[in-house]
Amino acid sequence: MKFVAFSALALATSVSAFSPTAFAPRTSTSLSARKPFIAGNWKMNPGTKDEAVALGKEIAGAFSSSTPCEVALFAPYPFLDATVDAVGSSGVKVGAEMAFTEGKGAYTAEVSVSMIKSVGCNWALAGHSERRTLFGESDEDINKQVLNLLNNDVGCILCIGETQAEYEQGLVGPICTTQLKKNLLGVTPEQMANVVIAYEPVWAIGTGLTCPASEAQDVHATCRSVLADMYGQTVSDTVRIQYGGSVTPETVDELMAKPDIDGALVGGASLVAEKFSRIINFEEAKVSA
Ligand code: PEP
């Protein structure tokens, strides 16, 4: 549990009990704890519904009252319904990997927020680097997706992060700052209670290269200070910032020990139940790093 100084203003109290934040930051008048949040992004995997169900069941079986974080699985659209059933009442959430910005109509192949909600999903990703680079989604597109999710009471994991070239040019801070400002344009301080940021250096996604924990911590601290400029320190202190990029059972404990790393977005390792089970049951640091 990450504790931060918190004023008497309890933003989360304005959020409906039916919203995704029913699980999110716990608040009191003097302290706010950011409950860690680890999510699996299955991408275009596994190959069949039966495999998705088996994976969902195994992961749900590893989630217990001693698991130190919230857990969500982001599954392909055709498997959402079955994955919701597979995790049952375990407490594991299921979300969509994206939701289109329009409510309904002539948008062949797109999937709306009401569709994902109707199968029990109250979370979605936005801005994953594969959507940005392979499918040409712009910061403006992503901003529309974020607003559409939040305006429909669906929680959003907003993915940001620099490419390898940007990393090599020392542009990590400016890139993350720009993405946060453009992608969150128009999001209100109250709506930030339903937003999780995933800092995912693009060069670390699916490559086996993990950003060193201390470097990731520095970027997370920068992101939090950008959020403080945008929304004030109180809101910034409650927003969970996940790290994403080749997280494994071997790297998760060190990452999670960092004060501004509040969880992980996990691709490859979330497809192997044994690995993801160890990741969600990470070892909590005895002393905050
Ligand atoms: C991701 O897809 O968001 C991701 C972090 O993938 P991986 O863990 O495989 O790097």
PDB file of C-alpha atoms and ligand atoms in Angstrom:
ATOM      1  CA  MET A   1       0.000   0.000   0.000  1.00  0.00           C
ATOM      2  CA  LYS A   2       1.447   3.374  -0.961  1.00  0.00           C
ATOM      3  CA  PHE A   3       0.627   6.089   1.536  1.00  0.00           C
ATOM      4  CA  VAL A   4       0.715   9.715   0.636  1.00  0.00           C
ATOM      5  CA  ALA A   5      -0.116  12.849   2.538  1.00  0.00           C
ATOM      6  CA  PHE A   6      -3.703  13.785   1.771  1.00  0.00           C
ATOM      7  CA  SER A   7      -5.860  16.772   2.659  1.00  0.00           C
ATOM      8  CA  ALA A   8      -9.408  16.644   3.933  1.00  0.00           C
ATOM      9  CA  LEU A   9     -10.760  16.889   0.399  1.00  0.00           C
ATOM     10  CA  ALA A  10     -11.854  13.335  -0.431  1.00  0.00           C
ATOM     11  CA  LEU A  11     -12.459  13.377  -4.158  1.00  0.00           C
ATOM     12  CA  ALA A  12     -13.419   9.765  -4.354  1.00  0.00           C
ATOM     13  CA  THR A  13     -16.512  10.399  -2.297  1.00  0.00           C
ATOM     14  CA  SER A  14     -18.134  12.109  -5.280  1.00  0.00           C
ATOM     15  CA  VAL A  15     -17.865   8.939  -7.351  1.00  0.00           C
ATOM     16  CA  SER A  16     -20.761   6.534  -7.731  1.00  0.00           C
ATOM     17  CA  ALA A  17     -20.506   3.174  -5.990  1.00  0.00           C
ATOM     18  CA  PHE A  18     -21.165   1.604  -9.370  1.00  0.00           C
ATOM     19  CA  SER A  19     -18.134   3.175 -10.962  1.00  0.00           C
ATOM     20  CA  PRO A  20     -14.801   1.370 -11.370  1.00  0.00           C
ATOM     21  CA  THR A  21     -13.457   3.335  -8.438  1.00  0.00           C
ATOM     22  CA  ALA A  22     -15.478   1.264  -6.036  1.00  0.00           C
ATOM     23  CA  PHE A  23     -12.123  -0.561  -5.904  1.00  0.00           C
ATOM     24  CA  ALA A  24      -9.823   2.362  -6.257  1.00  0.00           C
ATOM     25  CA  PRO A  25      -7.875   4.671  -3.970  1.00  0.00           C
ATOM     26  CA  ARG A  26      -8.963   4.372  -0.385  1.00  0.00           C
ATOM     27  CA  THR A  27      -9.177   7.684   1.329  1.00  0.00           C
ATOM     28  CA  SER A  28      -9.445   8.966   4.847  1.00  0.00           C
ATOM     29  CA  THR A  29      -9.319  12.483   6.141  1.00  0.00           C
ATOM     30  CA  SER A  30      -5.597  12.356   6.680  1.00  0.00           C
ATOM     31  CA  LEU A  31      -4.147   9.645   4.475  1.00  0.00           C
ATOM     32  CA  SER A  32      -4.742   8.263   1.033  1.00  0.00           C
ATOM     33  CA  ALA A  33      -3.521   4.833   0.059  1.00  0.00           C
ATOM     34  CA  ARG A  34      -3.062   4.040  -3.586  1.00  0.00           C
ATOM     35  CA  LYS A  35      -4.131   0.426  -3.835  1.00  0.00           C
ATOM     36  CA  PRO A  36      -1.764  -1.208  -6.338  1.00  0.00           C
ATOM     37  CA  PHE A  37      -3.373  -2.275  -9.599  1.00  0.00           C
ATOM     38  CA  ILE A  38      -1.919  -4.947 -11.882  1.00  0.00           C
ATOM     39  CA  ALA A  39      -3.521  -5.639 -15.231  1.00  0.00           C
ATOM     40  CA  GLY A  40      -2.945  -8.188 -17.958  1.00  0.00           C
ATOM     41  CA  ASN A  41      -3.189  -7.066 -21.577  1.00  0.00           C
ATOM     42  CA  TRP A  42      -3.866 -10.171 -23.624  1.00  0.00           C
ATOM     43  CA  LYS A  43      -3.674  -8.268 -26.937  1.00  0.00           C
ATOM     44  CA  MET A  44      -4.700 -10.611 -29.816  1.00  0.00           C
ATOM     45  CA  ASN A  45      -4.290 -13.727 -27.646  1.00  0.00           C
ATOM     46  CA  PRO A  46      -5.018 -16.496 -26.819  1.00  0.00           C
ATOM     47  CA  GLY A  47      -6.176 -18.224 -29.994  1.00  0.00           C
ATOM     48  CA  THR A  48      -9.512 -19.595 -28.831  1.00  0.00           C
ATOM     49  CA  LYS A  49     -12.317 -18.912 -26.374  1.00  0.00           C
ATOM     50  CA  ASP A  50     -11.600 -22.159 -24.531  1.00  0.00           C
ATOM     51  CA  GLU A  51      -8.016 -21.087 -23.938  1.00  0.00           C
ATOM     52  CA  ALA A  52      -9.177 -17.664 -22.734  1.00  0.00           C
ATOM     53  CA  VAL A  53     -11.602 -19.265 -20.303  1.00  0.00           C
ATOM     54  CA  ALA A  54      -8.939 -21.628 -18.963  1.00  0.00           C
ATOM     55  CA  LEU A  55      -6.477 -18.755 -18.521  1.00  0.00           C
ATOM     56  CA  GLY A  56      -9.069 -16.530 -16.842  1.00  0.00           C
ATOM     57  CA  LYS A  57     -10.029 -19.321 -14.448  1.00  0.00           C
ATOM     58  CA  GLU A  58      -6.433 -20.064 -13.485  1.00  0.00           C
ATOM     59  CA  ILE A  59      -5.641 -16.418 -12.844  1.00  0.00           C
ATOM     60  CA  ALA A  60      -8.844 -15.936 -10.850  1.00  0.00           C
ATOM     61  CA  GLY A  61      -7.854 -18.989  -8.791  1.00  0.00           C
ATOM     62  CA  ALA A  62      -4.575 -17.282  -7.859  1.00  0.00           C
ATOM     63  CA  PHE A  63      -6.330 -14.114  -6.706  1.00  0.00           C
ATOM     64  CA  SER A  64      -7.152 -14.192  -3.007  1.00  0.00           C
ATOM     65  CA  SER A  65      -7.676 -11.913  -0.033  1.00  0.00           C
ATOM     66  CA  SER A  66      -3.897 -11.844   0.439  1.00  0.00           C
ATOM     67  CA  THR A  67      -3.223 -10.647  -3.121  1.00  0.00           C
ATOM     68  CA  PRO A  68      -1.799  -7.164  -2.534  1.00  0.00           C
ATOM     69  CA  CYS A  69      -3.426  -5.465  -5.529  1.00  0.00           C
ATOM     70  CA  GLU A  70      -6.474  -5.024  -7.683  1.00  0.00           C
ATOM     71  CA  VAL A  71      -6.313  -7.227 -10.767  1.00  0.00           C
ATOM     72  CA  ALA A  72      -7.851  -6.784 -14.199  1.00  0.00           C
ATOM     73  CA  LEU A  73      -7.637  -8.744 -17.439  1.00  0.00           C
ATOM     74  CA  PHE A  74      -7.947  -6.907 -20.753  1.00  0.00           C
ATOM     75  CA  ALA A  75      -9.190  -9.458 -23.239  1.00  0.00           C
ATOM     76  CA  PRO A  76     -10.084  -9.487 -26.951  1.00  0.00           C
ATOM     77  CA  TYR A  77     -13.707  -8.545 -27.663  1.00  0.00           C
ATOM     78  CA  PRO A  78     -14.954 -12.035 -28.626  1.00  0.00           C
ATOM     79  CA  PHE A  79     -13.727 -13.404 -25.298  1.00  0.00           C
ATOM     80  CA  LEU A  80     -14.976 -10.647 -22.960  1.00  0.00           C
ATOM     81  CA  ASP A  81     -18.248 -12.284 -22.059  1.00  0.00           C
ATOM     82  CA  ALA A  82     -16.681 -15.710 -21.466  1.00  0.00           C
ATOM     83  CA  THR A  83     -13.788 -14.218 -19.486  1.00  0.00           C
ATOM     84  CA  VAL A  84     -16.219 -12.337 -17.233  1.00  0.00           C
ATOM     85  CA  ASP A  85     -17.921 -15.675 -16.566  1.00  0.00           C
ATOM     86  CA  ALA A  86     -14.589 -17.441 -16.094  1.00  0.00           C
ATOM     87  CA  VAL A  87     -13.371 -15.072 -13.364  1.00  0.00           C
ATOM     88  CA  GLY A  88     -16.826 -15.189 -11.746  1.00  0.00           C
ATOM     89  CA  SER A  89     -17.035 -13.599  -8.327  1.00  0.00           C
ATOM     90  CA  SER A  90     -13.284 -13.838  -7.683  1.00  0.00           C
ATOM     91  CA  GLY A  91     -12.862 -10.063  -7.687  1.00  0.00           C
ATOM     92  CA  VAL A  92     -10.725 -10.053 -10.832  1.00  0.00           C
ATOM     93  CA  LYS A  93     -11.989  -7.383 -13.233  1.00  0.00           C
ATOM     94  CA  VAL A  94     -12.292  -7.807 -16.979  1.00  0.00           C
ATOM     95  CA  GLY A  95     -11.872  -4.925 -19.400  1.00  0.00           C
ATOM     96  CA  ALA A  96     -11.722  -4.185 -23.116  1.00  0.00           C
ATOM     97  CA  GLU A  97      -8.521  -3.324 -24.935  1.00  0.00           C
ATOM     98  CA  MET A  98     -10.203  -0.294 -26.486  1.00  0.00           C
ATOM     99  CA  ALA A  99     -13.656   1.188 -27.075  1.00  0.00           C
ATOM    100  CA  PHE A 100     -14.688   3.308 -30.048  1.00  0.00           C
ATOM    101  CA  THR A 101     -15.798   6.877 -29.519  1.00  0.00           C
ATOM    102  CA  GLU A 102     -19.259   6.657 -31.090  1.00  0.00           C
ATOM    103  CA  GLY A 103     -22.263   5.110 -29.367  1.00  0.00           C
ATOM    104  CA  LYS A 104     -23.666   3.172 -32.340  1.00  0.00           C
ATOM    105  CA  GLY A 105     -24.080   3.295 -36.087  1.00  0.00           C
ATOM    106  CA  ALA A 106     -22.285   2.581 -39.339  1.00  0.00           C
ATOM    107  CA  TYR A 107     -18.776   1.925 -38.020  1.00  0.00           C
ATOM    108  CA  THR A 108     -17.944  -1.533 -39.333  1.00  0.00           C
ATOM    109  CA  ALA A 109     -15.764  -3.563 -36.943  1.00  0.00           C
ATOM    110  CA  GLU A 110     -15.851  -1.011 -34.130  1.00  0.00           C
ATOM    111  CA  VAL A 111     -17.095  -1.767 -30.611  1.00  0.00           C
ATOM    112  CA  SER A 112     -18.904   0.754 -28.422  1.00  0.00           C
ATOM    113  CA  VAL A 113     -18.762   1.454 -24.715  1.00  0.00           C
ATOM    114  CA  SER A 114     -22.345   0.281 -24.224  1.00  0.00           C
ATOM    115  CA  MET A 115     -21.414  -3.044 -25.832  1.00  0.00           C
ATOM    116  CA  ILE A 116     -18.542  -3.680 -23.462  1.00  0.00           C
ATOM    117  CA  LYS A 117     -20.569  -2.538 -20.457  1.00  0.00           C
ATOM    118  CA  SER A 118     -23.378  -4.871 -21.414  1.00  0.00           C
ATOM    119  CA  VAL A 119     -21.070  -7.871 -20.954  1.00  0.00           C
ATOM    120  CA  GLY A 120     -19.857  -6.727 -17.553  1.00  0.00           C
ATOM    121  CA  CYS A 121     -16.765  -4.656 -18.375  1.00  0.00           C
ATOM    122  CA  ASN A 122     -16.209  -1.385 -16.562  1.00  0.00           C
ATOM    123  CA  TRP A 123     -12.640  -0.800 -17.694  1.00  0.00           C
ATOM    124  CA  ALA A 124     -10.865  -0.214 -21.000  1.00  0.00           C
ATOM    125  CA  LEU A 125      -7.394   0.637 -22.217  1.00  0.00           C
ATOM    126  CA  ALA A 126      -6.705   3.738 -24.278  1.00  0.00           C
ATOM    127  CA  GLY A 127      -3.587   4.826 -26.084  1.00  0.00           C
ATOM    128  CA  HIS A 128      -1.650   1.569 -26.055  1.00  0.00           C
ATOM    129  CA  SER A 129       1.512   2.083 -28.095  1.00  0.00           C
ATOM    130  CA  GLU A 130       0.446  -0.624 -30.553  1.00  0.00           C
ATOM    131  CA  ARG A 131      -2.713   1.395 -31.270  1.00  0.00           C
ATOM    132  CA  ARG A 132      -0.609   4.525 -31.690  1.00  0.00           C
ATOM    133  CA  THR A 133       2.090   3.050 -33.910  1.00  0.00           C
ATOM    134  CA  LEU A 134       0.402   0.196 -35.821  1.00  0.00           C
ATOM    135  CA  PHE A 135      -3.048   1.736 -36.190  1.00  0.00           C
ATOM    136  CA  GLY A 136      -2.161   5.410 -36.362  1.00  0.00           C
ATOM    137  CA  GLU A 137      -4.201   6.621 -33.403  1.00  0.00           C
ATOM    138  CA  SER A 138      -3.333  10.240 -32.676  1.00  0.00           C
ATOM    139  CA  ASP A 139      -3.269  12.001 -29.321  1.00  0.00           C
ATOM    140  CA  GLU A 140      -6.575  13.609 -30.317  1.00  0.00           C
ATOM    141  CA  ASP A 141      -8.153  10.195 -31.090  1.00  0.00           C
ATOM    142  CA  ILE A 142      -6.982   8.900 -27.745  1.00  0.00           C
ATOM    143  CA  ASN A 143      -8.298  11.967 -25.947  1.00  0.00           C
ATOM    144  CA  LYS A 144     -11.741  11.331 -27.483  1.00  0.00           C
ATOM    145  CA  GLN A 145     -11.614   7.699 -26.343  1.00  0.00           C
ATOM    146  CA  VAL A 146     -10.635   8.695 -22.811  1.00  0.00           C
ATOM    147  CA  LEU A 147     -13.439  11.254 -22.554  1.00  0.00           C
ATOM    148  CA  ASN A 148     -15.970   8.836 -23.992  1.00  0.00           C
ATOM    149  CA  LEU A 149     -15.048   6.145 -21.461  1.00  0.00           C
ATOM    150  CA  LEU A 150     -15.129   8.502 -18.507  1.00  0.00           C
ATOM    151  CA  ASN A 151     -18.352  10.196 -19.586  1.00  0.00           C
ATOM    152  CA  ASN A 152     -19.912   6.723 -19.636  1.00  0.00           C
ATOM    153  CA  ASP A 153     -18.563   5.749 -16.204  1.00  0.00           C
ATOM    154  CA  VAL A 154     -15.995   3.300 -17.523  1.00  0.00           C
ATOM    155  CA  GLY A 155     -12.549   3.352 -15.955  1.00  0.00           C
ATOM    156  CA  CYS A 156      -9.630   4.033 -18.245  1.00  0.00           C
ATOM    157  CA  ILE A 157      -6.035   2.907 -18.241  1.00  0.00           C
ATOM    158  CA  LEU A 158      -4.287   5.540 -20.336  1.00  0.00           C
ATOM    159  CA  CYS A 159      -1.017   4.236 -21.775  1.00  0.00           C
ATOM    160  CA  ILE A 160       1.785   6.685 -22.446  1.00  0.00           C
ATOM    161  CA  GLY A 161       5.491   6.338 -23.129  1.00  0.00           C
ATOM    162  CA  GLU A 162       8.379   7.180 -25.379  1.00  0.00           C
ATOM    163  CA  THR A 163       9.822   5.293 -28.339  1.00  0.00           C
ATOM    164  CA  GLN A 164      13.408   4.077 -28.383  1.00  0.00           C
ATOM    165  CA  ALA A 165      14.481   7.018 -30.566  1.00  0.00           C
ATOM    166  CA  GLU A 166      12.848   9.467 -28.176  1.00  0.00           C
ATOM    167  CA  TYR A 167      14.491   7.701 -25.237  1.00  0.00           C
ATOM    168  CA  GLU A 168      17.893   7.972 -26.888  1.00  0.00           C
ATOM    169  CA  GLN A 169      17.327  11.693 -27.482  1.00  0.00           C
ATOM    170  CA  GLY A 170      16.543  12.242 -23.802  1.00  0.00           C
ATOM    171  CA  LEU A 171      12.915  13.125 -24.529  1.00  0.00           C
ATOM    172  CA  VAL A 172      11.208  10.889 -21.973  1.00  0.00           C
ATOM    173  CA  GLY A 173       9.953  13.767 -19.799  1.00  0.00           C
ATOM    174  CA  PRO A 174       8.670  15.964 -22.644  1.00  0.00           C
ATOM    175  CA  ILE A 175       6.966  13.039 -24.428  1.00  0.00           C
ATOM    176  CA  CYS A 176       5.161  11.846 -21.309  1.00  0.00           C
ATOM    177  CA  THR A 177       4.198  15.412 -20.430  1.00  0.00           C
ATOM    178  CA  THR A 178       2.772  16.071 -23.895  1.00  0.00           C
ATOM    179  CA  GLN A 179       0.853  12.800 -23.972  1.00  0.00           C
ATOM    180  CA  LEU A 180      -0.625  13.389 -20.516  1.00  0.00           C
ATOM    181  CA  LYS A 181      -1.687  16.931 -21.425  1.00  0.00           C
ATOM    182  CA  LYS A 182      -3.145  16.039 -24.831  1.00  0.00           C
ATOM    183  CA  ASN A 183      -4.733  12.724 -23.881  1.00  0.00           C
ATOM    184  CA  LEU A 184      -6.348  14.074 -20.699  1.00  0.00           C
ATOM    185  CA  LEU A 185      -7.578  17.337 -22.230  1.00  0.00           C
ATOM    186  CA  GLY A 186     -11.034  18.106 -20.819  1.00  0.00           C
ATOM    187  CA  VAL A 187     -10.909  15.377 -18.158  1.00  0.00           C
ATOM    188  CA  THR A 188     -12.115  16.881 -14.890  1.00  0.00           C
ATOM    189  CA  PRO A 189     -10.387  16.451 -11.520  1.00  0.00           C
ATOM    190  CA  GLU A 190     -13.355  14.336 -10.367  1.00  0.00           C
ATOM    191  CA  GLN A 191     -13.049  12.071 -13.429  1.00  0.00           C
ATOM    192  CA  MET A 192      -9.380  11.466 -12.609  1.00  0.00           C
ATOM    193  CA  ALA A 193     -10.660   9.098  -9.904  1.00  0.00           C
ATOM    194  CA  ASN A 194     -11.464   6.707 -12.777  1.00  0.00           C
ATOM    195  CA  VAL A 195      -8.143   7.105 -14.568  1.00  0.00           C
ATOM    196  CA  VAL A 196      -5.042   4.967 -14.191  1.00  0.00           C
ATOM    197  CA  ILE A 197      -1.892   5.922 -16.080  1.00  0.00           C
ATOM    198  CA  ALA A 198       0.342   3.197 -17.523  1.00  0.00           C
ATOM    199  CA  TYR A 199       3.854   4.421 -18.236  1.00  0.00           C
ATOM    200  CA  GLU A 200       5.109   2.037 -20.905  1.00  0.00           C
ATOM    201  CA  PRO A 201       8.424   2.801 -22.591  1.00  0.00           C
ATOM    202  CA  VAL A 202       7.722   1.526 -26.113  1.00  0.00           C
ATOM    203  CA  TRP A 203      11.209   0.037 -26.392  1.00  0.00           C
ATOM    204  CA  ALA A 204      10.473  -2.199 -23.392  1.00  0.00           C
ATOM    205  CA  ILE A 205       7.165  -3.613 -24.647  1.00  0.00           C
ATOM    206  CA  GLY A 206       7.458  -7.218 -25.734  1.00  0.00           C
ATOM    207  CA  THR A 207      11.239  -6.941 -26.053  1.00  0.00           C
ATOM    208  CA  GLY A 208      12.407  -8.455 -22.782  1.00  0.00           C
ATOM    209  CA  LEU A 209      14.080  -5.126 -21.970  1.00  0.00           C
ATOM    210  CA  THR A 210      12.795  -3.742 -18.680  1.00  0.00           C
ATOM    211  CA  CYS A 211      13.377  -0.149 -17.752  1.00  0.00           C
ATOM    212  CA  PRO A 212      15.521  -0.205 -14.585  1.00  0.00           C
ATOM    213  CA  ALA A 213      13.241   0.282 -11.576  1.00  0.00           C
ATOM    214  CA  SER A 214      15.015   3.453 -10.439  1.00  0.00           C
ATOM    215  CA  GLU A 215      14.661   5.006 -13.901  1.00  0.00           C
ATOM    216  CA  ALA A 216      10.991   4.026 -14.058  1.00  0.00           C
ATOM    217  CA  GLN A 217      10.503   5.572 -10.606  1.00  0.00           C
ATOM    218  CA  ASP A 218      11.963   8.873 -11.873  1.00  0.00           C
ATOM    219  CA  VAL A 219       9.566   8.913 -14.842  1.00  0.00           C
ATOM    220  CA  HIS A 220       6.612   8.068 -12.602  1.00  0.00           C
ATOM    221  CA  ALA A 221       7.574  10.924 -10.267  1.00  0.00           C
ATOM    222  CA  THR A 222       7.748  13.258 -13.281  1.00  0.00           C
ATOM    223  CA  CYS A 223       4.309  12.101 -14.453  1.00  0.00           C
ATOM    224  CA  ARG A 224       2.922  12.686 -10.978  1.00  0.00           C
ATOM    225  CA  SER A 225       4.296  16.211 -10.931  1.00  0.00           C
ATOM    226  CA  VAL A 226       2.732  16.864 -14.367  1.00  0.00           C
ATOM    227  CA  LEU A 227      -0.585  15.622 -12.962  1.00  0.00           C
ATOM    228  CA  ALA A 228      -0.082  17.916  -9.973  1.00  0.00           C
ATOM    229  CA  ASP A 229       0.357  20.880 -12.351  1.00  0.00           C
ATOM    230  CA  MET A 230      -2.781  19.867 -14.206  1.00  0.00           C
ATOM    231  CA  TYR A 231      -5.029  18.864 -11.308  1.00  0.00           C
ATOM    232  CA  GLY A 232      -3.344  19.871  -8.069  1.00  0.00           C
ATOM    233  CA  GLN A 233      -1.321  17.783  -5.640  1.00  0.00           C
ATOM    234  CA  THR A 234      -4.330  16.186  -3.955  1.00  0.00           C
ATOM    235  CA  VAL A 235      -5.611  14.607  -7.153  1.00  0.00           C
ATOM    236  CA  SER A 236      -2.105  13.736  -8.326  1.00  0.00           C
ATOM    237  CA  ASP A 237      -1.435  11.869  -5.091  1.00  0.00           C
ATOM    238  CA  THR A 238      -4.427   9.594  -5.671  1.00  0.00           C
ATOM    239  CA  VAL A 239      -3.771   8.638  -9.308  1.00  0.00           C
ATOM    240  CA  ARG A 240      -2.279   5.210  -9.771  1.00  0.00           C
ATOM    241  CA  ILE A 241       0.607   4.986 -12.224  1.00  0.00           C
ATOM    242  CA  GLN A 242       1.441   1.530 -13.539  1.00  0.00           C
ATOM    243  CA  TYR A 243       4.705   0.526 -15.171  1.00  0.00           C
ATOM    244  CA  GLY A 244       4.498  -1.565 -18.333  1.00  0.00           C
ATOM    245  CA  GLY A 245       7.201  -3.188 -20.446  1.00  0.00           C
ATOM    246  CA  SER A 246       8.360  -6.792 -20.144  1.00  0.00           C
ATOM    247  CA  VAL A 247       7.380  -7.131 -16.485  1.00  0.00           C
ATOM    248  CA  THR A 248       8.137 -10.640 -15.203  1.00  0.00           C
ATOM    249  CA  PRO A 249       7.992 -12.531 -11.905  1.00  0.00           C
ATOM    250  CA  GLU A 250      11.695 -11.702 -11.584  1.00  0.00           C
ATOM    251  CA  THR A 251      11.324  -7.923 -11.976  1.00  0.00           C
ATOM    252  CA  VAL A 252       7.981  -7.165 -10.362  1.00  0.00           C
ATOM    253  CA  ASP A 253       9.060  -7.010  -6.709  1.00  0.00           C
ATOM    254  CA  GLU A 254      11.721  -4.365  -7.280  1.00  0.00           C
ATOM    255  CA  LEU A 255       9.415  -2.288  -9.443  1.00  0.00           C
ATOM    256  CA  MET A 256       6.571  -2.473  -6.937  1.00  0.00           C
ATOM    257  CA  ALA A 257       8.871  -1.384  -4.120  1.00  0.00           C
ATOM    258  CA  LYS A 258       9.264   2.054  -5.701  1.00  0.00           C
ATOM    259  CA  PRO A 259       7.094   4.740  -4.133  1.00  0.00           C
ATOM    260  CA  ASP A 260       5.514   6.057  -7.324  1.00  0.00           C
ATOM    261  CA  ILE A 261       5.042   2.703  -9.076  1.00  0.00           C
ATOM    262  CA  ASP A 262       1.515   1.639  -8.209  1.00  0.00           C
ATOM    263  CA  GLY A 263       1.120  -1.421 -10.376  1.00  0.00           C
ATOM    264  CA  ALA A 264       1.913  -2.925 -13.731  1.00  0.00           C
ATOM    265  CA  LEU A 265       0.421  -3.441 -17.157  1.00  0.00           C
ATOM    266  CA  VAL A 266       1.625  -6.828 -18.302  1.00  0.00           C
ATOM    267  CA  GLY A 267       1.507  -8.260 -21.820  1.00  0.00           C
ATOM    268  CA  GLY A 268       3.404 -11.479 -22.528  1.00  0.00           C
ATOM    269  CA  ALA A 269       3.604 -12.713 -18.940  1.00  0.00           C
ATOM    270  CA  SER A 270      -0.154 -12.297 -18.479  1.00  0.00           C
ATOM    271  CA  LEU A 271      -0.687 -15.127 -20.963  1.00  0.00           C
ATOM    272  CA  VAL A 272       1.091 -17.610 -18.708  1.00  0.00           C
ATOM    273  CA  ALA A 273      -1.065 -18.222 -15.651  1.00  0.00           C
ATOM    274  CA  GLU A 274       1.829 -19.272 -13.448  1.00  0.00           C
ATOM    275  CA  LYS A 275       3.842 -16.148 -14.252  1.00  0.00           C
ATOM    276  CA  PHE A 276       0.951 -13.734 -13.951  1.00  0.00           C
ATOM    277  CA  SER A 277      -0.131 -15.348 -10.695  1.00  0.00           C
ATOM    278  CA  ARG A 278       3.306 -14.648  -9.227  1.00  0.00           C
ATOM    279  CA  ILE A 279       3.246 -11.094 -10.582  1.00  0.00           C
ATOM    280  CA  ILE A 280      -0.089 -10.223  -8.967  1.00  0.00           C
ATOM    281  CA  ASN A 281       1.094 -11.794  -5.733  1.00  0.00           C
ATOM    282  CA  PHE A 282       4.261  -9.721  -5.695  1.00  0.00           C
ATOM    283  CA  GLU A 283       6.250  -9.444  -2.501  1.00  0.00           C
ATOM    284  CA  GLU A 284       5.510  -6.210  -0.763  1.00  0.00           C
ATOM    285  CA  ALA A 285       8.613  -4.326   0.316  1.00  0.00           C
ATOM    286  CA  LYS A 286       9.134  -4.378   4.051  1.00  0.00           C
ATOM    287  CA  VAL A 287      10.292  -0.751   3.910  1.00  0.00           C
ATOM    288  CA  SER A 288       9.156   1.646   1.189  1.00  0.00           C
ATOM    289  CA  ALA A 289      11.967   2.077  -1.348  1.00  0.00           C
TER     290      ALA A 289
HETATM  291  C1  PEP B   1       1.893  -4.292 -22.987  1.00  0.00           C
HETATM  292  O1  PEP B   1       1.429  -4.815 -23.972  1.00  0.00           O
HETATM  293  O2  PEP B   1       1.315  -3.310 -22.495  1.00  0.00           O
HETATM  294  C2  PEP B   1       3.122  -4.811 -22.416  1.00  0.00           C
HETATM  295  C3  PEP B   1       3.672  -4.163 -21.416  1.00  0.00           C
HETATM  296  O3  PEP B   1       3.609  -5.967 -22.961  1.00  0.00           O
HETATM  297  P1  PEP B   1       4.846  -6.840 -22.403  1.00  0.00           P
HETATM  298  O4  PEP B   1       4.623  -7.043 -20.933  1.00  0.00           O
HETATM  299  O5  PEP B   1       4.816  -8.092 -23.181  1.00  0.00           O
HETATM  300  O6  PEP B   1       6.090  -6.030 -22.637  1.00  0.00           O
END
